Amino acid sequence: MKNVLYISCILCFLSFQVVAQSIELSSDFRMASPFHEPDGANDVVRLKGGDFITLAKLKGGLSGKADFAIERNHGETFNVLWSKIISIPATEEFKDLYFNGKDLMLLSVIHDEAAKVTKLISYGYNIQDGTLLWTKELESYAVAAFVENDRRGSVKESFIDVICEHTTPSFVTPFEYKHNIRFSADESKFVSYVFDFSDRMLVANVSVYDNAGKLLTKGKVNIDNGYVNYGMYINNRGELFIVNANAAGKVNVIRMNLETRAFDVIEIPGSNYKKDELLVHFISDDVLYVGAVELSQEKLIGVTYARLNFKTMQLEKTVFEKFEQSVFDLVSNGRKSNKTIKGEDNWMDYDLSHFFISEAGEIMMVLEKRSLFANGYPHIAPSTFDKKHQVEVNGHVQAEGILIVSFDRDSKRNWVQYIAKNQVYPSTDGLNTISYVVDNSHHSNIRFMYATSESFDGTITTINVIYIDRSTGKIVKQTTLPNESKLMIVRDYTLWEENDKLVIVGRKGITGKTSAIVRYKL
């Protein structure tokens, strides 16, 4: 599971061009629908022996039923070993695909707005031949009417949530019906939680499962008035951690026992600025990091991170890096180098997309500027969920520059790097064909991959891999991959590298009606 690296398309003009790759093998597979849900499931699972499984949408528009194919592909030849067709109604949406070591698991949400019920379903498939072994209903909740209450606790919207609120309602799972799912670091367990907005206090129904879908514990969590929930996480023991923040920048990280309701809290103090886009990274079952962007009047002014130890109940470290003028100049000059980017940066809409901590304690934070726009809506930004936000628009997603900030183990900033880009795509596709993927596994280089379009019809013509030196932050190489098939790299599809070979899976052409698996010789 989670061998998926999120891949997408971005535009960048950089030096150090190297064209040294060749296509070793390419094989088409089916994906007959151009309508890839903006909040769709992970679509590729790589198995230990090298084989991989794809989940591809064959048929379906912005409403009505859809057909999907689950296929196992041979890791060397890319030949299809088995294929299963699944038809689902408009009220069902696949959430996640993973292999738990025994069965192929497919999590799915049924949002029945007529009956006002939301369900989380698990399908188990035989990894050898694709036979459906069982279907389980993991949880079911009644969804009561939304109650307006400005003082109640709230939930932070992700950028994907904002896209879904402004697209065709039947195309996505409504926010109140959404099962939020996160896996433990070792992928042995996952937490699912659904928010209830029907009372004066915000409540979340929370369940923890092992990766076979067995319920381990469940309970309710209250979100305090005046606080925004930024997510719920579990460690490898299955213990629940709740991350809440208020407008003054104070963050409460709460470890809670769902059965006894006993809890511990470590507070990250507030400041003059707002902390936003919070992400959590576990070092162990007791030690975790929280990263965030710092905003002043909704504009990015820096980043922050903290180390929390729940064994000693200590806030061991908190670091605030306020950007100086040289950082703003770096971005400004980068934007000017890309002729497709218009105007000065307003420093709004920066997402903290990745938050890495090395074994040596080095930190890397990666931000991307992401915007949703439509006629009559000059600025649509993630806020906290409100029923009034759900307005269908004919919108587009714009993904601009990537800002990378590196810190050493002593919390001193190593370097800052910026990749200028500009990519616009219909919002019904979400981030599936824009944004980027970062590979942080290499010991000396950090590698970014993206696809670019230089044609008027938006057809993808170039795939780039950028190598950034881990110690200096300098771009040491940019490799251009052949792309005769005009392959678009899909965010929830995958990339992996081994034995001087690079494999990517993505859609072909602007309509995405055919897909391909391509192996490059490096």
XYZ file of C-alpha atoms in Angstrom:
522
model
C 0.000 0.000 0.000
C 1.190 3.588 0.003
C 3.924 2.736 -2.518
C 2.063 5.318 -4.496
C 3.947 8.573 -5.062
C 1.678 11.376 -6.132
C 2.515 12.470 -9.651
C 1.188 15.275 -11.771
C 1.966 17.992 -14.302
C 3.821 21.285 -13.715
C 5.722 23.798 -15.831
C 9.272 24.952 -15.158
C 12.157 26.596 -17.035
C 15.477 25.448 -15.585
C 19.067 25.019 -16.678
C 21.262 21.915 -16.797
C 19.207 20.212 -19.523
C 20.218 16.585 -20.064
C 18.545 14.291 -22.581
C 19.957 10.850 -21.892
C 16.950 8.618 -21.360
C 15.230 6.240 -23.733
C 11.974 4.302 -23.606
C 12.748 0.645 -22.969
C 9.165 -0.654 -22.861
C 5.695 0.868 -23.164
C 2.310 -0.811 -22.856
C -1.176 0.703 -23.135
C -3.979 -0.190 -20.775
C -7.569 0.889 -20.497
C -8.874 4.090 -18.996
C -11.750 5.038 -21.233
C -13.202 7.905 -19.188
C -11.664 11.382 -19.126
C -13.605 12.141 -15.921
C -11.200 11.237 -13.109
C -12.782 12.245 -9.803
C -10.860 15.066 -8.068
C -10.892 13.174 -4.759
C -10.528 9.688 -6.240
C -8.763 6.672 -4.758
C -5.118 5.660 -4.977
C -4.935 3.906 -8.300
C -1.742 1.832 -8.235
C -0.449 -0.711 -5.730
C 3.023 -2.139 -6.242
C 3.661 -5.675 -4.975
C 6.900 -7.063 -3.527
C 7.874 -9.159 -6.521
C 7.572 -6.197 -8.893
C 4.038 -6.777 -10.186
C 1.590 -3.931 -9.712
C -2.174 -3.480 -9.655
C -4.039 -0.633 -11.346
C -7.541 0.658 -10.674
C -8.747 2.486 -13.799
C -12.054 4.154 -14.575
C -13.427 2.765 -17.850
C -16.742 4.540 -18.156
C -18.612 7.297 -16.339
C -19.212 11.007 -16.551
C -19.993 13.717 -14.036
C -23.062 11.824 -12.850
C -24.517 8.318 -13.018
C -22.881 4.927 -12.581
C -19.278 4.202 -13.457
C -17.287 1.135 -14.489
C -13.782 0.441 -13.192
C -11.210 -2.234 -13.973
C -8.847 -3.726 -11.398
C -5.906 -5.336 -13.194
C -2.733 -7.036 -12.068
C 0.227 -6.265 -14.336
C 3.475 -8.206 -14.655
C 6.374 -6.148 -13.321
C 8.734 -6.879 -16.223
C 6.538 -7.337 -19.295
C 3.583 -5.164 -18.150
C 1.255 -7.902 -19.416
C -2.155 -8.095 -17.713
C -2.260 -11.195 -15.484
C -5.904 -10.800 -14.516
C -8.663 -8.221 -14.869
C -11.928 -7.603 -13.005
C -14.674 -5.132 -13.980
C -16.556 -3.338 -11.173
C -19.708 -1.266 -11.700
C -20.744 1.189 -9.001
C -23.699 3.603 -8.690
C -23.420 7.390 -8.522
C -23.735 7.197 -4.725
C -20.527 5.164 -4.334
C -16.945 6.395 -4.572
C -13.742 4.420 -4.142
C -11.565 5.729 -1.320
C -8.365 3.663 -1.178
C -6.717 0.604 -2.704
C -3.985 -1.296 -0.842
C -2.476 -4.730 -0.188
C -2.368 -5.809 3.466
C -0.023 -8.754 2.921
C -2.865 -11.231 2.412
C -5.709 -9.650 0.430
C -6.094 -6.737 -1.955
C -8.295 -4.264 -0.094
C -10.560 -1.666 -1.667
C -12.212 0.883 0.640
C -15.328 2.583 -0.683
C -17.780 5.200 0.581
C -21.525 5.049 -0.120
C -23.119 8.465 0.341
C -26.882 7.930 0.189
C -28.270 11.457 0.387
C -31.844 10.265 -0.094
C -31.664 8.049 3.005
C -29.212 10.485 4.671
C -26.741 7.702 5.471
C -23.025 7.328 4.826
C -21.249 3.958 4.870
C -17.666 2.754 4.639
C -17.407 -0.528 2.730
C -14.406 -2.825 2.338
C -13.959 -5.252 -0.560
C -11.399 -8.067 -0.318
C -9.873 -9.559 -3.484
C -7.631 -12.567 -4.031
C -4.249 -11.199 -5.068
C -3.574 -14.242 -7.281
C -6.598 -14.135 -9.579
C -8.704 -11.116 -8.587
C -11.611 -13.142 -7.195
C -13.872 -11.125 -4.868
C -13.546 -12.882 -1.514
C -15.854 -10.814 0.659
C -17.627 -7.503 1.177
C -17.849 -5.897 4.622
C -19.725 -2.873 5.905
C -17.210 -1.336 8.291
C -19.311 1.549 9.581
C -22.547 3.382 8.931
C -23.759 6.767 10.214
C -26.931 8.768 9.871
C -26.259 12.258 8.513
C -28.553 14.756 10.225
C -29.348 18.255 8.956
C -26.541 20.805 9.119
C -27.021 23.288 11.988
C -25.636 26.811 11.633
C -23.460 27.823 14.593
C -20.621 30.304 14.176
C -19.206 29.592 17.638
C -18.942 25.837 17.148
C -15.607 24.111 16.485
C -14.853 23.663 12.810
C -12.897 21.564 10.308
C -10.134 22.788 8.044
C -10.860 22.273 4.353
C -8.114 20.849 2.181
C -7.586 22.206 -1.307
C -9.267 19.049 -2.666
C -12.241 19.701 -0.364
C -12.627 23.176 -1.874
C -12.560 21.741 -5.402
C -15.206 19.165 -4.461
C -17.460 21.845 -2.937
C -17.482 23.679 -6.264
C -18.022 20.817 -8.700
C -21.073 18.765 -9.704
C -22.573 17.541 -6.382
C -23.238 13.971 -7.545
C -19.658 13.647 -8.814
C -18.038 13.632 -5.359
C -18.793 12.663 -1.773
C -20.368 15.617 0.103
C -18.272 16.872 3.011
C -20.723 15.759 5.719
C -20.723 12.221 4.229
C -16.946 12.013 3.925
C -15.001 9.270 5.752
C -11.580 10.747 6.472
C -8.985 7.950 6.426
C -5.339 7.909 7.540
C -2.980 4.956 7.997
C -0.417 4.422 10.726
C 3.244 4.809 9.750
C 3.744 1.032 9.475
C 0.453 0.716 7.528
C -0.842 -1.941 9.940
C -3.869 0.141 10.992
C -6.034 2.995 9.823
C -8.367 5.515 11.403
C -11.669 6.605 9.867
C -13.657 9.578 11.132
C -16.874 11.310 10.059
C -17.882 14.746 11.368
C -21.384 15.452 12.668
C -22.523 19.056 12.108
C -26.058 18.570 13.441
C -25.552 19.871 16.996
C -24.274 22.950 18.793
C -20.926 21.210 19.400
C -18.919 19.637 16.605
C -18.502 15.883 17.076
C -16.517 13.297 15.125
C -17.410 9.601 15.011
C -14.034 7.839 15.090
C -13.092 4.197 14.450
C -9.695 2.477 14.360
C -9.216 -0.694 12.277
C -6.397 -3.063 11.486
C -5.499 -3.263 7.798
C -7.750 -6.304 7.372
C -10.758 -4.176 8.316
C -11.168 -5.533 11.867
C -12.530 -2.907 14.269
C -10.088 -2.250 17.114
C -11.756 0.656 18.911
C -14.334 3.359 18.342
C -15.768 6.424 20.041
C -16.708 10.066 19.737
C -14.428 13.107 19.769
C -15.604 16.648 20.562
C -13.925 19.608 18.859
C -13.823 22.516 21.304
C -15.528 25.778 20.414
C -13.144 28.242 18.855
C -10.817 25.541 17.516
C -10.273 24.169 14.022
C -9.534 20.473 13.548
C -6.594 19.837 11.223
C -6.823 16.066 11.250
C -6.758 12.897 13.322
C -3.855 10.453 13.217
C -2.880 7.121 14.769
C 0.501 5.704 15.723
C 1.537 2.082 15.153
C -0.137 1.104 18.438
C -3.436 2.476 17.161
C -3.531 5.377 19.645
C -5.459 8.409 18.449
C -3.887 11.875 18.083
C -6.067 14.939 17.428
C -4.626 18.180 16.040
C -6.591 21.382 16.733
C -5.584 25.038 16.343
C -7.180 28.405 17.057
C -7.027 31.794 15.351
C -4.252 32.992 17.693
C -1.875 30.340 16.376
C -2.076 28.009 19.389
C -2.044 24.306 18.524
C -3.283 21.541 20.832
C -2.093 18.016 20.045
C -4.254 15.576 22.011
C -3.599 11.864 22.584
C -6.935 10.264 23.446
C -8.111 6.812 24.510
C -11.406 6.327 22.673
C -12.674 3.741 25.167
C -11.881 5.474 28.472
C -11.858 9.016 27.007
C -8.694 9.748 29.016
C -6.439 12.201 27.205
C -3.115 14.033 27.310
C -2.428 17.424 25.695
C 0.775 19.086 24.525
C 0.362 22.718 23.516
C 2.322 24.555 20.841
C 2.084 28.213 21.950
C 0.399 30.853 19.832
C 2.129 33.800 18.189
C 1.340 36.957 16.276
C 0.555 34.855 13.222
C -1.860 32.144 12.172
C -0.635 28.564 11.793
C -2.232 26.777 8.850
C -1.893 23.683 6.642
C -0.763 21.552 9.602
C 0.866 18.176 8.861
C 1.999 15.443 11.292
C 4.990 13.105 11.005
C 5.576 10.301 13.554
C 9.162 9.482 14.561
C 7.989 6.789 16.980
C 4.776 5.879 18.768
C 5.481 8.592 21.357
C 7.366 11.255 19.374
C 5.937 13.272 16.516
C 6.564 16.471 14.572
C 3.946 19.026 13.541
C 4.696 21.316 10.586
C 2.729 24.356 9.411
C 2.837 27.519 7.357
C 2.629 30.881 9.134
C 0.214 33.464 7.749
C -0.360 37.160 8.304
C -3.657 38.393 6.861
C -3.806 35.095 4.903
C -0.413 35.763 3.276
C 2.566 33.454 3.700
C 5.282 34.928 5.916
C 7.160 31.784 7.003
C 7.039 28.179 8.196
C 7.124 26.518 11.592
C 7.585 23.067 13.066
C 7.618 21.497 16.513
C 8.762 18.229 18.109
C 6.429 16.717 20.726
C 7.260 13.834 23.093
C 4.221 12.125 24.630
C 6.398 9.816 26.738
C 7.852 12.741 28.692
C 4.886 15.042 27.897
C 7.305 17.714 26.692
C 7.304 20.165 23.812
C 10.943 19.444 22.976
C 11.404 21.922 20.161
C 9.550 24.662 18.335
C 11.055 26.493 15.351
C 9.660 29.520 13.533
C 11.357 30.598 10.304
C 10.144 34.009 9.190
C 11.129 34.590 5.585
C 13.485 37.493 4.938
C 13.500 39.584 1.765
C 15.942 37.236 -0.010
C 13.305 34.467 -0.007
C 10.680 36.758 -1.508
C 13.246 37.930 -4.077
C 14.065 34.309 -4.976
C 10.404 33.636 -5.756
C 9.925 36.941 -7.570
C 12.918 36.337 -9.840
C 11.827 32.760 -10.485
C 8.357 33.880 -11.503
C 9.821 36.450 -13.910
C 11.845 33.686 -15.595
C 8.635 31.892 -16.561
C 6.702 33.847 -19.201
C 3.465 31.991 -18.483
C 3.273 33.413 -14.949
C 1.613 36.823 -14.865
C 2.060 39.513 -12.233
C 3.664 39.574 -8.819
C 3.010 36.856 -6.246
C 0.283 37.769 -3.755
C 1.729 35.148 -1.350
C -1.656 33.546 -0.773
C -2.797 29.923 -1.260
C 0.454 28.150 -0.395
C -0.178 24.538 0.686
C 2.280 22.595 2.832
C 2.209 19.551 0.565
C 5.125 17.542 2.050
C 6.848 17.461 5.443
C 9.906 15.196 5.688
C 12.054 14.322 8.724
C 15.214 12.274 8.172
C 16.638 9.752 10.632
C 19.332 12.317 11.439
C 16.680 14.891 12.368
C 16.928 17.035 9.231
C 13.719 18.728 8.133
C 12.428 19.505 4.653
C 9.182 21.382 4.026
C 7.728 21.630 0.520
C 5.037 24.189 -0.341
C 3.046 24.578 -3.539
C 0.885 27.521 -4.581
C -2.573 26.156 -5.497
C -5.599 28.187 -6.566
C -9.153 27.555 -7.724
C -10.782 30.205 -9.885
C -13.971 30.709 -11.884
C -15.809 33.565 -13.559
C -17.271 35.857 -10.921
C -15.095 34.384 -8.158
C -11.827 36.359 -7.951
C -10.493 34.244 -5.088
C -11.635 30.867 -3.751
C -9.488 29.612 -0.872
C -9.619 26.759 1.656
C -11.203 27.902 4.888
C -13.250 25.920 7.387
C -16.212 23.882 6.215
C -19.558 25.619 5.981
C -22.593 24.338 4.113
C -22.885 27.728 2.380
C -19.554 27.095 0.624
C -21.088 24.415 -1.594
C -21.647 26.286 -4.854
C -21.177 24.634 -8.253
C -18.955 26.643 -10.607
C -17.263 26.052 -13.940
C -13.826 26.351 -12.422
C -10.165 25.737 -13.159
C -7.314 24.688 -10.908
C -4.036 26.562 -11.112
C -0.857 25.102 -9.624
C 2.067 27.498 -9.540
C 5.509 27.500 -7.902
C 7.105 25.019 -5.507
C 8.997 26.453 -2.515
C 11.391 24.074 -0.717
C 12.868 24.881 2.715
C 15.552 22.692 4.332
C 16.722 22.715 7.986
C 19.645 20.864 9.579
C 19.352 18.768 12.736
C 20.118 21.856 14.847
C 17.128 23.679 13.315
C 19.269 26.079 11.303
C 18.042 26.732 7.794
C 20.218 24.978 5.211
C 18.786 26.464 2.044
C 15.693 27.589 0.162
C 14.933 26.604 -3.439
C 12.114 27.623 -5.771
C 10.776 25.940 -8.916
C 8.766 28.323 -11.114
C 5.840 26.756 -12.931
C 2.300 27.430 -14.051
C -0.317 24.798 -14.971
C -4.050 25.267 -15.409
C -6.591 22.465 -15.788
C -10.372 21.966 -15.346
C -11.317 21.633 -11.716
C -13.237 18.380 -12.281
C -9.830 16.723 -12.575
C -8.609 18.173 -9.285
C -4.845 17.747 -8.953
C -4.779 14.557 -10.999
C -2.945 16.107 -13.942
C -1.193 19.034 -12.274
C 1.136 19.512 -9.302
C 4.238 17.346 -8.860
C 5.824 14.334 -7.172
C 8.895 14.437 -4.925
C 11.160 11.461 -4.218
C 13.017 11.947 -0.935
C 14.505 8.437 -0.746
C 17.860 9.082 -2.438
C 20.833 9.754 -0.100
C 22.308 12.709 -2.009
C 19.561 14.157 -4.236
C 15.918 15.125 -3.882
C 14.091 14.415 -7.126
C 11.057 16.271 -8.441
C 9.060 14.969 -11.401
C 6.499 16.845 -13.466
C 5.055 17.046 -16.965
C 4.728 20.200 -19.064
C 2.631 21.396 -21.974
C 3.924 23.751 -24.612
C 0.946 23.331 -26.967
C -2.215 25.412 -27.193
C -4.525 22.404 -26.693
C -2.907 21.486 -23.379
C -1.402 18.235 -24.682
C 1.486 17.114 -22.506
C 4.716 17.162 -24.505
C 7.513 16.896 -21.945
C 8.236 14.965 -18.752
C 11.000 16.364 -16.552
C 12.934 15.052 -13.582
C 14.836 17.641 -11.505
C 17.658 16.621 -9.163
C 18.310 18.980 -6.225
C 21.435 18.479 -4.115
C 20.342 17.608 -0.604
C 23.156 19.501 1.131
C 23.234 22.723 -0.936
C 19.760 22.970 -2.466
C 21.244 23.595 -5.908
C 19.698 22.097 -9.022
C 22.385 19.691 -10.237
C 20.533 18.104 -13.145
C 17.320 18.335 -15.127
C 16.480 15.292 -17.205
C 13.944 15.389 -20.016
C 12.168 12.100 -20.723
C 10.886 11.210 -24.202
C 7.108 11.543 -24.380
C 5.984 10.553 -27.856
C 2.736 9.199 -26.388
C 1.956 12.605 -24.809
C 1.653 10.868 -21.470
C 0.125 12.799 -18.576
C 1.413 11.695 -15.192
C -1.590 11.127 -12.964
C -1.313 12.301 -9.366
C -2.597 9.067 -7.877
C -0.647 6.901 -10.266
C 2.878 5.885 -9.537
C 6.570 6.157 -10.227
C 9.411 4.006 -9.079
C 13.095 3.705 -9.853
C 15.375 0.685 -9.599
C 18.384 -0.760 -11.442
C 18.792 2.391 -13.554
C 15.194 2.119 -14.764
C 12.286 4.478 -14.186
C 8.671 3.298 -14.474
C 5.705 5.668 -14.692
C 1.994 5.051 -15.150
C -0.294 7.715 -16.593
C -2.905 8.821 -19.093
C -2.276 9.409 -22.782
C -3.545 12.503 -24.539
C -5.665 15.413 -23.399
C -8.832 13.296 -23.060
C -7.131 10.609 -21.010
C -9.075 7.900 -22.864
C -6.055 5.602 -23.000
C -3.349 5.026 -20.447
C 0.142 3.644 -20.602
C 2.877 2.105 -18.498
C 6.321 3.264 -19.628
C 9.743 2.063 -18.508
C 12.709 4.336 -19.196
C 16.343 3.328 -19.326
C 18.317 5.904 -17.329
